Coordinates of C-alpha atoms in Angstrom, one line a residue:
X292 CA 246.9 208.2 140.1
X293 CA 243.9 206.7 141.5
X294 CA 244.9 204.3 144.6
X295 CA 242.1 201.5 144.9
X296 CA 241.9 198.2 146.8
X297 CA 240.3 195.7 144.8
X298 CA 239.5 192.2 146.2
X299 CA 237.3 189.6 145.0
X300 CA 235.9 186.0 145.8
X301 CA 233.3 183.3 145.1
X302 CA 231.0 182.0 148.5
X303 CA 229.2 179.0 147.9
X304 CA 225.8 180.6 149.2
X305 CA 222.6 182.0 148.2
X306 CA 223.8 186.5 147.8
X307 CA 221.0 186.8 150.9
X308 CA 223.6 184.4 153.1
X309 CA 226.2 186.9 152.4
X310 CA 224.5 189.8 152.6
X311 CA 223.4 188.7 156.1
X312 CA 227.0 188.4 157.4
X313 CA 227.8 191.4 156.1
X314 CA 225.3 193.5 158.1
X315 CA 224.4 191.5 160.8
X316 CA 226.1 192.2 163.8
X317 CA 226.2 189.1 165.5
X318 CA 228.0 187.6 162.0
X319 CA 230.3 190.6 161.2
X320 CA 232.6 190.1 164.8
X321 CA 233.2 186.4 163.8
X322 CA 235.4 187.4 161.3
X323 CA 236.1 192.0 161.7
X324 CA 238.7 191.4 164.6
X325 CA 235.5 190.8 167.3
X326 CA 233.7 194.2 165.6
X327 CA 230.2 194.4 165.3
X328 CA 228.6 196.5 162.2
X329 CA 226.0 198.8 163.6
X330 CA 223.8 201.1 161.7
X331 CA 220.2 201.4 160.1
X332 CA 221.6 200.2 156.7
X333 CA 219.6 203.4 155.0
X334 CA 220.8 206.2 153.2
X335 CA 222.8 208.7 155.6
X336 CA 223.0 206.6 158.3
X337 CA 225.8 206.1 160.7
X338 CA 227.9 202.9 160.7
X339 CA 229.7 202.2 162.9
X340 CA 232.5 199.2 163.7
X341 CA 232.4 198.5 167.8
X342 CA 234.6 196.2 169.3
X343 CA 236.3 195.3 172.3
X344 CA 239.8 195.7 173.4
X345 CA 241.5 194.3 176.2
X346 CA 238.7 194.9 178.0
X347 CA 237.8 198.3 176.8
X348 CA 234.9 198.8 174.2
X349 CA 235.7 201.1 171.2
X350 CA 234.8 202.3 167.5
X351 CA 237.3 200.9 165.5
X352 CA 235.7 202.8 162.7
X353 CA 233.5 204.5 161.6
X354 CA 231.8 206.4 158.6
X355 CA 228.0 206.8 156.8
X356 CA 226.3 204.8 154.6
X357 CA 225.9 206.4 150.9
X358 CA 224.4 203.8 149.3
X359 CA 222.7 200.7 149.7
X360 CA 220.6 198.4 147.2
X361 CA 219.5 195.4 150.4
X362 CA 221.1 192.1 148.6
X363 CA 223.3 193.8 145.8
X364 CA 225.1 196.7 146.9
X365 CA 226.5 198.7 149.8
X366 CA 228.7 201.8 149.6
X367 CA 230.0 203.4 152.9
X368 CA 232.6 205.9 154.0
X369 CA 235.4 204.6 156.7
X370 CA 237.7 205.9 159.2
X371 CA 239.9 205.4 161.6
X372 CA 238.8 207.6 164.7
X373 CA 241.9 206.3 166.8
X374 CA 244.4 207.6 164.3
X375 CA 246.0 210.8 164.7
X376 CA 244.7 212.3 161.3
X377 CA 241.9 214.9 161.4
X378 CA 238.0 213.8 161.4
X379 CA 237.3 215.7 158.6
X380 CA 235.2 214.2 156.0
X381 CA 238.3 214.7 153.5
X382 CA 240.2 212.0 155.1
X383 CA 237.1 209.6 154.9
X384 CA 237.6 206.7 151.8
X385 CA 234.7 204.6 150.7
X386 CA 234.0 200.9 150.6
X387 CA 232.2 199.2 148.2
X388 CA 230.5 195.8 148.6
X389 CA 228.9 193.9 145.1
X390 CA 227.7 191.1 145.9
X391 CA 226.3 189.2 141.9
X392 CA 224.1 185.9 141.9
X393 CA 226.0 183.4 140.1
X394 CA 224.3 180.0 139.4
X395 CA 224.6 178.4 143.5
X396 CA 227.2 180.8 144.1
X397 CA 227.7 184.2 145.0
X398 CA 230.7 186.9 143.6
X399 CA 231.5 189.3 146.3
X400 CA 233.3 192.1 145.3
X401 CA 235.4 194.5 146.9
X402 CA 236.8 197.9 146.6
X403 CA 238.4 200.5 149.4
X404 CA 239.7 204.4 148.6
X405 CA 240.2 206.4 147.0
X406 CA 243.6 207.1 149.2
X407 CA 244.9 209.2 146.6
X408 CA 242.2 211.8 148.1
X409 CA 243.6 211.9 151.9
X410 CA 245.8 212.5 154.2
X411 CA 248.5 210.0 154.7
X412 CA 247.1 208.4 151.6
X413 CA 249.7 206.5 150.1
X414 CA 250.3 205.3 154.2
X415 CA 247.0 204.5 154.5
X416 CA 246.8 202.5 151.3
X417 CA 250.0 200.4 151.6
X418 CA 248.4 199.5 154.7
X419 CA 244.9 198.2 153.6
X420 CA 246.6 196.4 150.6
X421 CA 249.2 194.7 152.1
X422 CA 251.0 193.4 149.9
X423 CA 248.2 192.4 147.5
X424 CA 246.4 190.7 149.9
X425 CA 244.0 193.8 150.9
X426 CA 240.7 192.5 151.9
X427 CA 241.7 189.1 151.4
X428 CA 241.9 187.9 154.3
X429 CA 238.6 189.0 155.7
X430 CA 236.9 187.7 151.9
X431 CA 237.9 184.5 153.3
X432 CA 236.9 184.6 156.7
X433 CA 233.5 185.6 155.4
X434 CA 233.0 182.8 152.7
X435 CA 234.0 179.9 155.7
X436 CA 231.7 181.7 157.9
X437 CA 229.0 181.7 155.0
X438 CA 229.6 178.3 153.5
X439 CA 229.6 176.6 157.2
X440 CA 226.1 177.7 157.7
X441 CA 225.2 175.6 154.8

């Protein structure tokens, strides 16, 4: 059985507004924990989530872009390098962002795993979906961030 995160939400902004908090780094650490997103944004490329701690900087995660359609979509690979699993690309899951054009509004669309495919999977996914709430919280972070800058 397939174990998915799905998360959803409506911003009130043009798609290039949220697209432009999504992988700009100066916009992605007001609301990924202080993290900034770094990476070309190509095919291949190396992204990775910097932040600091307590006064120490580190990669919170990391992973590769595998796809990316500037404005629409954006498929990347995660993991937690701090964890005590193996760096191995087997215990790598991918996030999905959609974003759709509705009317004034944009759908952003959400999806994290597979963790049926990795190590400490089912773990791993109780984690992210907390409850229900998986990338909730974050969704909603991002659309007051978005729909302040008007």
């Amino acid at each position: 059985m397939s174990l998915i995160v799905k998360n959803r939400i409506v911003i009130h902004a043009p798609v290039s507004n949220v697209w432009n908090a999504l992988t700009n780094p100066q916009e992605t650490k007001k609301y990924m924990f202080g993290c900034e997103a770094l990476s070309e944004w190509t095919v291949g490329s190396p992204l990775v989530w910097k932040g600091n701690f307590n006064g120490v900087e580190l990669i919170a995660v990391k992973g590769n872009v595998v796809d990316i359609r500037p404005g629409s979509y954006l498929a990347y690979t995660t993991f937690d390098p701090n964890s005590s699993l193996p760096d191995v690309p087997e215990n790598y899951v991918t996030v999905t962002y959609t974003l759709t054009s509705a009317g004034e509004d944009t759908i952003f669309d959400v999806t994290q795993g597979d963790f049926s495919t990795v190590a400490d999977g089912e773990r791993r996914y109780t984690e992210t979906y907390n409850g229900g709430e998986g990338w909730n919280p974050i969704l909603r972070e991002i659309k007051k961030l978005v729909e302040s800058q008007g």
